[in-house]
Amino acid sequence: MGRDRIGIMGGTFDPVHSGHIQLAAYARESAKLDRVLLVPDGVAPHKLILTDKEDRWRMLEIACCQEKGIEPCRIALDREGVSYPHETIAMLEEAYPKADFFYIIGADAMMHLSHWRSLDYLLKKCTFLVAPRASSGEGTSREALKAFLEERRHLTEMGAHIQTIDMPLTDISSTLIRAVLAKGEEPRLLPPVVAEYCGVLGLYGQTARIPQGRVWMERLHADLTVKRFSHTLAVAYTARNLARNHHVDVYKAEAAALLHDCAKCLPLSEMQKICHDNALTPDALTFSSGNLLHSIAGSYLARSLYGVEDPDILRAIYCHTTGKVGMTALDMVVYLADKIEPTRAPYPTLSKVRMLAPLSLQRALLVSMEGTQAYVRHGNHPLHPQTERTIQWLRTLPENKRDEPRKAKSTSNDKGGSL
Ligand code: ATP
Ligand code: MG
């Protein structure tokens, strides 16, 4: 077996943005790396970091969890004192004795390389992969980066292996993102899940959108897998936008979306115990399936554990799996946001439901539920009668009567995307 090729990208990630992910992805591709580790500093050598390290870590986790071969690594975060790259490399060498290391940096960071501690050691241990960076003065274009490296030939003479990464310039930085967020605006090139995390908690000078956000985030992060936590934030992001579009209460939509899957990672037996102990009496089909029962257990936990009293929010959580005859616009927003959030794996009706959702909740919901019906039938599974009835009801609504009769295609993976 060949040696593992591991990319390392240090930084403060305050917060992580799409430029970081793009750099990691290009480096991985161009240097044929097995994986790239994003290594946030605990204490940065030359910068003051204001954001709590666990918040920076979670934002990294959720930004990376959809990316193949890009992983966050806590090694510097958990070390006492200043996070020096040579110490990170030394620890990684111990953890991966059979690996070759590639240190990935933008041209801005490269400019300061001669000030780095134990540079000789680093240059010996790693190949440097340098990316052009729009905001880095000298190192802007590819040609300028070449000239810039030429001027630093002494590094190569010191034994450095330096390669450039050919990637498009992305004019984005955490500094810029912090400034835009502080103005209460939505920055571009910030992954939606990260934007949602910042907005709920009011990071970077924003006003926290959810007053109990800190407690909710801690609990959700503890109770859900990283993928589920990321999905939850993506649903909340989408629900807010859909709610705004359809003049639905934005706070209720965001709160219901944040809690819609709060019970999803419990074992089925625990969901059943919650129902049993609290005199909740779902039908037999729902009781036997975690995929269905988590909405009922979740609605219960939203009240008992997260302190939600609002019946609209609790109902939206309750009916987000099977639907319900007479669903309100809020219920539909949460149901649909779950189906179309931006990190969903593709499924046959996804683009159609995504296209319809901002236009008509009723039409989007009907297409979405018919897709589920087709998927379930194809797999010879029972469709919950509540969903069957909701489809019938949706067909009677004026918005849907305008449509030509549709025939839902039977497909093998039309279940709303897997997580
Ligand atoms: P800040 O503005 O707070 O300095 P940043 O956006 O520069 O944040 P860092 O965490 O300092 O992010 O950077 C980590 C690494 O990612 C550095 O090597 C940096 O050069 C590189 N990097 C960050 N953004 C980009 C980008 N848009 N294009 C290329 N490289 C980037
Ligand atoms: Mg920087």
Short mmCIF file of C-alpha atoms in Angstrom, two decimals, residues 91 137 177 198 219 222 326 352 361-362 387 390:
data_model
loop_
_atom_site.label_atom_id
_atom_site.label_comp_id
_atom_site.label_asym_id
_atom_site.label_seq_id
_atom_site.Cartn_x
_atom_site.Cartn_y
_atom_site.Cartn_z
CA MET A 91 1.62 15.60 16.39
CA GLY A 137 -1.62 42.23 -2.82
CA ILE A 177 -17.73 38.20 6.37
CA CYS A 198 -24.19 32.60 13.36
CA ARG A 219 -28.54 20.54 23.32
CA ALA A 222 -25.07 17.09 21.93
CA GLY A 326 -55.68 21.16 6.99
CA LYS A 352 -39.38 20.69 -9.16
CA LEU A 361 -46.73 26.06 -0.84
CA GLN A 362 -49.76 23.96 -1.75
CA THR A 387 -50.20 11.23 3.97
CA THR A 390 -53.31 14.90 2.92
#
